[in-house]
PDB file of C-alpha atoms in Angstrom:
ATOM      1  CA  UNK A 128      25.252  13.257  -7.784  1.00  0.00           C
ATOM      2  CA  UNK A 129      22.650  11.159  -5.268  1.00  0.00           C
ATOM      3  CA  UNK A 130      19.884  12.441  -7.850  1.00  0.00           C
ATOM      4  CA  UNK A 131      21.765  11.260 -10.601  1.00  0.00           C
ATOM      5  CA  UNK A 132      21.862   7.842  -9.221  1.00  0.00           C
ATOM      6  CA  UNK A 133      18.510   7.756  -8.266  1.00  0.00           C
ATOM      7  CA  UNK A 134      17.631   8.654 -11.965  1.00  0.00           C
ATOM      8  CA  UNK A 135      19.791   5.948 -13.035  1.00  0.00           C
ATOM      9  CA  UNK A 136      18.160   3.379 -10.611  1.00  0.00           C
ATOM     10  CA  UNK A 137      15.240   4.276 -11.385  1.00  0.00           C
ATOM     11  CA  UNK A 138      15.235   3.490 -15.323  1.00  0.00           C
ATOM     12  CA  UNK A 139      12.731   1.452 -16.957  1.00  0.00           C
ATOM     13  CA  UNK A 140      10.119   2.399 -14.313  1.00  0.00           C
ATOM     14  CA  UNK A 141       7.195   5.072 -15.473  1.00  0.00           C
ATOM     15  CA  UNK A 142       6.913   6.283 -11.569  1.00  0.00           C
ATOM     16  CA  UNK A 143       9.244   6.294  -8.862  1.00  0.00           C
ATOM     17  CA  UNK A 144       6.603   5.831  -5.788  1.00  0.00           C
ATOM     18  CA  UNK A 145       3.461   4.336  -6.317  1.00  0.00           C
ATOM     19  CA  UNK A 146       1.317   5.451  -2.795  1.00  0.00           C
ATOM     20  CA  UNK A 147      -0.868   2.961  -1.434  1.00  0.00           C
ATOM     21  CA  UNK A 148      -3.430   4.217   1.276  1.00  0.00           C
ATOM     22  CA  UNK A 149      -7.070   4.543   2.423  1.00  0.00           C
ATOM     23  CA  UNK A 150      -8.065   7.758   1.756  1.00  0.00           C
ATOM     24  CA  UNK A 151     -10.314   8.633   4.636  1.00  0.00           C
ATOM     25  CA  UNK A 152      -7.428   7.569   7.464  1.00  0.00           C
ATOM     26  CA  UNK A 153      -5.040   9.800   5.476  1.00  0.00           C
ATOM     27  CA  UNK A 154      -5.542  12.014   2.525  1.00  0.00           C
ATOM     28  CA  UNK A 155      -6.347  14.887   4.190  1.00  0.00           C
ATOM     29  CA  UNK A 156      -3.567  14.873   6.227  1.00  0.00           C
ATOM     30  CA  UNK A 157      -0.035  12.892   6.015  1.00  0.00           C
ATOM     31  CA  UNK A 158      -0.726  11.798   1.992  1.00  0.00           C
ATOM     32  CA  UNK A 159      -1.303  15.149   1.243  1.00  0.00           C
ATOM     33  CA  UNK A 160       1.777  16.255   2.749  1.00  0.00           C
ATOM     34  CA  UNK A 161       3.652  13.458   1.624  1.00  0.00           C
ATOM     35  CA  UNK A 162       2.716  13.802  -2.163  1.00  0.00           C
ATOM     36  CA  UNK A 163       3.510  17.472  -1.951  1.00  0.00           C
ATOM     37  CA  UNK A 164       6.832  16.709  -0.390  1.00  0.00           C
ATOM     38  CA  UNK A 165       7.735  14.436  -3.149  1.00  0.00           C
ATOM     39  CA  UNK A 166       6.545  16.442  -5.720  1.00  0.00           C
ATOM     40  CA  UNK A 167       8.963  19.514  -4.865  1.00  0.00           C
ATOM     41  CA  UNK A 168      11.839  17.302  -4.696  1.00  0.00           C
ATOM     42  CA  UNK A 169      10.473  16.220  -8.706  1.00  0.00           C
ATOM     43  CA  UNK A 170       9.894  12.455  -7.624  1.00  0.00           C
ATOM     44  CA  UNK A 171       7.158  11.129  -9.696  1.00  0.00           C
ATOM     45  CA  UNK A 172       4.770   9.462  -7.533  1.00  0.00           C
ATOM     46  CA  UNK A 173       1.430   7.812  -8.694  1.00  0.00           C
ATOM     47  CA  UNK A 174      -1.358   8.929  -6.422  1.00  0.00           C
ATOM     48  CA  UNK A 175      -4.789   7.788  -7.139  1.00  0.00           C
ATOM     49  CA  UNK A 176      -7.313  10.502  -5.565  1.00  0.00           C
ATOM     50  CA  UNK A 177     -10.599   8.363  -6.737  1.00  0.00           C
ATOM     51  CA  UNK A 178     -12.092   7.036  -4.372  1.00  0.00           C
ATOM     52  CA  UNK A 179     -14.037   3.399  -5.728  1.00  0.00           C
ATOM     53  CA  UNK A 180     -17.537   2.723  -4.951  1.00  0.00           C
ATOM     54  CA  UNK A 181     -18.682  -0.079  -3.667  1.00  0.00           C
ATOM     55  CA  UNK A 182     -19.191  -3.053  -6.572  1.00  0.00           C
ATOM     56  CA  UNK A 183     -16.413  -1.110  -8.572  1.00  0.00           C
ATOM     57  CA  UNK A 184     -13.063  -3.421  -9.122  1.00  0.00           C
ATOM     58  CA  UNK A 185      -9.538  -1.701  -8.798  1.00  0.00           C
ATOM     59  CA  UNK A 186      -8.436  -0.645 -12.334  1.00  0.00           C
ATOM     60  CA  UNK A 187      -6.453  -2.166 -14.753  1.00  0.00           C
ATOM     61  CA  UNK A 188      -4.794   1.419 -14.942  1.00  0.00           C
ATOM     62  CA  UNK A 189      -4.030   0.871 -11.437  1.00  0.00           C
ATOM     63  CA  UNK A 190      -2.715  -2.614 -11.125  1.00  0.00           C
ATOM     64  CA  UNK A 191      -0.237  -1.161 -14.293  1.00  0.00           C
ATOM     65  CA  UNK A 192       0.529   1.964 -12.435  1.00  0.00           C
ATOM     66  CA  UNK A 193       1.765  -0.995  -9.661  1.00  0.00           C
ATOM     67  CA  UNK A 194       3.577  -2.648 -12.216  1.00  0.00           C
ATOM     68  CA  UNK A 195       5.268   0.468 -13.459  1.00  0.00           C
ATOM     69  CA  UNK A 196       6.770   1.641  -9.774  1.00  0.00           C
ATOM     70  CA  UNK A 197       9.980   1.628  -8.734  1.00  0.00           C
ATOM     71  CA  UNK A 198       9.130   1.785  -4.722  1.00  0.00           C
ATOM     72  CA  UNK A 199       5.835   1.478  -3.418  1.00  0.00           C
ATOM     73  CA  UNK A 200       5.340   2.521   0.124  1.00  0.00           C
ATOM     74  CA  UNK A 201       1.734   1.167   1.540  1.00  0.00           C
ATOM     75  CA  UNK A 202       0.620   3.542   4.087  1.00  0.00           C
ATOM     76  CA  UNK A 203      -1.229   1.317   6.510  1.00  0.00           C
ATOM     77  CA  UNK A 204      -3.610   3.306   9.039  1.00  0.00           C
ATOM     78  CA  UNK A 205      -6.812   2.057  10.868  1.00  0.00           C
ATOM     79  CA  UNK A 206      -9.067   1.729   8.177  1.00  0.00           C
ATOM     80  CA  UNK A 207      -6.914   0.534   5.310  1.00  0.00           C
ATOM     81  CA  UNK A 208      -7.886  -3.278   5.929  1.00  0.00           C
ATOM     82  CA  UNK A 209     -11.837  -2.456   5.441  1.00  0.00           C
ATOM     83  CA  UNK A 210     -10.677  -1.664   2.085  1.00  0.00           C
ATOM     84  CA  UNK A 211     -10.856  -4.603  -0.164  1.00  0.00           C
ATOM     85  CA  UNK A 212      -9.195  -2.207  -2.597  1.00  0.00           C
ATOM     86  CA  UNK A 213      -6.380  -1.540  -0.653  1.00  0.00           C
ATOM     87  CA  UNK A 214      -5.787  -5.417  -0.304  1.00  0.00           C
ATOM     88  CA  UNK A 215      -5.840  -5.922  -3.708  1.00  0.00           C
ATOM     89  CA  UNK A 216      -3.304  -3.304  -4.261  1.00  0.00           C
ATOM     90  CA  UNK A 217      -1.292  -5.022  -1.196  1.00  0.00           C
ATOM     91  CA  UNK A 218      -1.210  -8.511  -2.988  1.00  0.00           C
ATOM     92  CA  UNK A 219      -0.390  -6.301  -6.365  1.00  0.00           C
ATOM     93  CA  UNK A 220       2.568  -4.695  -5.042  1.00  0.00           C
ATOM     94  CA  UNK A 221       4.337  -7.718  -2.820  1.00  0.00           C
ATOM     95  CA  UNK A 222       3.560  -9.873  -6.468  1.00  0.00           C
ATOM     96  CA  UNK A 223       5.854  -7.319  -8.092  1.00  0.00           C
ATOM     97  CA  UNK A 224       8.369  -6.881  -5.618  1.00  0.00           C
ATOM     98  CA  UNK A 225       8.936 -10.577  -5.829  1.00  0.00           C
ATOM     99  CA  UNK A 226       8.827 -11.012  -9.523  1.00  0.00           C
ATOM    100  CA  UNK A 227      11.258  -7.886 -10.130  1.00  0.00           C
ATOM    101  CA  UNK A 228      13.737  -7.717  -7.260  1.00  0.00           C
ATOM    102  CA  UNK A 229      14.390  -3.765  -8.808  1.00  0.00           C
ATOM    103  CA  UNK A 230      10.688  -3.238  -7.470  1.00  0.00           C
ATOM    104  CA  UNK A 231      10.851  -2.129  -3.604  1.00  0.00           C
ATOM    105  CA  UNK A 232       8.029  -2.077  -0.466  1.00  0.00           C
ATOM    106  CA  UNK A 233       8.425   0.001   2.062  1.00  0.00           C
ATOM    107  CA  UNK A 234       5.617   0.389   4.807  1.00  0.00           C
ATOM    108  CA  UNK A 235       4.519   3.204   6.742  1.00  0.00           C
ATOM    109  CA  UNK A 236       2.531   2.297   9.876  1.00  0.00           C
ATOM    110  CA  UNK A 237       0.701   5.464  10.575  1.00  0.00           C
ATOM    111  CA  UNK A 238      -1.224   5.372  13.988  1.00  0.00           C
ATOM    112  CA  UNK A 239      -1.083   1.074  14.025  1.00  0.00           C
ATOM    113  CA  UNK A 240       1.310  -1.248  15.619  1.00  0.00           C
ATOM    114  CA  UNK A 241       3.238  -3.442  12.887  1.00  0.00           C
ATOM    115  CA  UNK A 242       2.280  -6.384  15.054  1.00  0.00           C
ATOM    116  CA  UNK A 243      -1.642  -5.942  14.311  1.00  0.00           C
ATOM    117  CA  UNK A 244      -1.006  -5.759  10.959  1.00  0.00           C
ATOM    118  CA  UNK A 245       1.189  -8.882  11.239  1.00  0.00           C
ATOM    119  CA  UNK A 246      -1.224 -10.971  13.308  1.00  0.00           C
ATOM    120  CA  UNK A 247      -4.536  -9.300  12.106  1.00  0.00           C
ATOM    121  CA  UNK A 248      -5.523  -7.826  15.775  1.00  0.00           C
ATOM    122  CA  UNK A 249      -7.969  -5.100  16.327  1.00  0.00           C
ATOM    123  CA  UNK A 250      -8.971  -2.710  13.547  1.00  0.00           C
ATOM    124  CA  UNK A 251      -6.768  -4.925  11.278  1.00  0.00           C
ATOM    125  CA  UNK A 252      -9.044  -8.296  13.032  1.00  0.00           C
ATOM    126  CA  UNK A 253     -12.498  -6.893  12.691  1.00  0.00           C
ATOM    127  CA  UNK A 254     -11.302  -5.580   9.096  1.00  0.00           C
ATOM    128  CA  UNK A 255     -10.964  -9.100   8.193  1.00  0.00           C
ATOM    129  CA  UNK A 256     -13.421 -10.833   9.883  1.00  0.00           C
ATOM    130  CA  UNK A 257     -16.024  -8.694   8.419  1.00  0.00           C
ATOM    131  CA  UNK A 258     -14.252  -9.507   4.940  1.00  0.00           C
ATOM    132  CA  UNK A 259     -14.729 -13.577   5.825  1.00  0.00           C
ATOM    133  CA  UNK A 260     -18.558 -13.057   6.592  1.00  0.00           C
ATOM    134  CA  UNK A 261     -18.683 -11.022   2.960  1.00  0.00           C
ATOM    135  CA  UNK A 262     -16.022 -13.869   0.762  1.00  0.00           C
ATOM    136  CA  UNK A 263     -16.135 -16.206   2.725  1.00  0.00           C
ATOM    137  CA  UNK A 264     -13.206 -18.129   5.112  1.00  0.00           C
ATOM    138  CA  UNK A 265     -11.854 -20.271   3.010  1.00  0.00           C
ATOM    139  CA  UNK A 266     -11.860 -17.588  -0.112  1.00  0.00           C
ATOM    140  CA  UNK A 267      -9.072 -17.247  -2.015  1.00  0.00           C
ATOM    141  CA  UNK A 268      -8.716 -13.465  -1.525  1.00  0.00           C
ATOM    142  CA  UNK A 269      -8.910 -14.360   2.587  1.00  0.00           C
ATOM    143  CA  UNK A 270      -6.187 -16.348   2.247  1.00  0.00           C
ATOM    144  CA  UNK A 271      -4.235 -13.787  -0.039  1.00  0.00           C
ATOM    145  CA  UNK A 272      -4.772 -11.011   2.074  1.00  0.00           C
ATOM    146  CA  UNK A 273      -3.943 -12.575   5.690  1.00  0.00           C
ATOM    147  CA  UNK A 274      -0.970 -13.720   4.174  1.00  0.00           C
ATOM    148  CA  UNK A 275       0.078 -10.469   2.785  1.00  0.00           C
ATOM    149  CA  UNK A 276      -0.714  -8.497   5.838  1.00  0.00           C
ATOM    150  CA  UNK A 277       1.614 -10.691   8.003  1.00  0.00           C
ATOM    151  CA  UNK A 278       4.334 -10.409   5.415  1.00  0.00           C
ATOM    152  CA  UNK A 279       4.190  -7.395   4.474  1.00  0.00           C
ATOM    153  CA  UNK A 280       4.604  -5.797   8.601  1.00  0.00           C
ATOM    154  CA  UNK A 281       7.679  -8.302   8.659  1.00  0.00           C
ATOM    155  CA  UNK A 282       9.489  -5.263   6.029  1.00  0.00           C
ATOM    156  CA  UNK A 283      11.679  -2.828   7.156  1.00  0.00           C
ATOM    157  CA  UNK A 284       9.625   0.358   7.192  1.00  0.00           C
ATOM    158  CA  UNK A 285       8.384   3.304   9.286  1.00  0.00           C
ATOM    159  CA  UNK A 286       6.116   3.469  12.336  1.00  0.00           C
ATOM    160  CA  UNK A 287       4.662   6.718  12.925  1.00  0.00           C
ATOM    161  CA  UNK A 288       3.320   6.350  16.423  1.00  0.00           C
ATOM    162  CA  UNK A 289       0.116   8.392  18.124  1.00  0.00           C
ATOM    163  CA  UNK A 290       1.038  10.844  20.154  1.00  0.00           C
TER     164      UNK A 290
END
């Protein structure tokens, strides 16, 4: 019956979970498992294994694969704001959940406080002050991101503490 529902829910949508992550912090370890985990239980959940090279812009496949999720849970860890990738996939996925209120965020803090995501402290600061020196600190994709970060730790999520 729940499956049903979720089924139901989930119409319309060409993947249930879109996974959003930095692939050195995580991949090896909790993405892996969590992929597999969904997987089993036959969600379909778009996880991009590429990594980017430096230059290289995110996808259009991507941004659609964005588009065309149901839930997208953003997996933030140390390193995901070096990432100017992940960003862009951060400002992709809170455009969506606004624009389609069926379209859901859910954040994983894995190893990070929510609060230095919120107020850009620590790996979260020097990730973005190395992005202003690159852009710029008036650049539009500044502006985009530190606004994204701080409302996107303000979700209800999950914090996966060190321990």
């Amino acid at each position: 019956m729940c499956m049903a529902k979720y089924e139901e829910q989930s119409h319309g949508f060409t993947y249930d979970v879109f996974l959003s992550f930095r692939g050195e912090d995580t991949q090896h370890n909790f993405i892996g498992y969590l992929r597999d985990a969904l997987r089993q239980r036959g969600i379909n959940a778009f996880f991009d294994d590429k990594n980017l090279r430096i230059g290289e812009d995110i996808s259009p496949a991507l941004l659609k694969a964005i588009e065309e999720s149901k839930i997208s849970v953003i997996v933030f860890s140390e390193n995901y704001a070096s990432s100017r990738w992940c960003l862009g996939e951060l400002v992709k996925i809170m455009e969506c959940t606004k624009r389609n209120n069926k379209q859901l965020a859910f954040p994983i803090f894995y190893h990070v406080d929510p609060s230095d995501v919120r107020h850009q402290r620590k790996s979260y600061g020097e990730a973005m002050v190395a992005h202003q020196n690159r852009f710029g600190k008036d650049s539009e994709n500044i502006k985009a991101w530190t606004a994204v970060l701080s409302e996107v730790a303000d979700l209800k999520g999950h914090h996966i503490h060190t321990g």
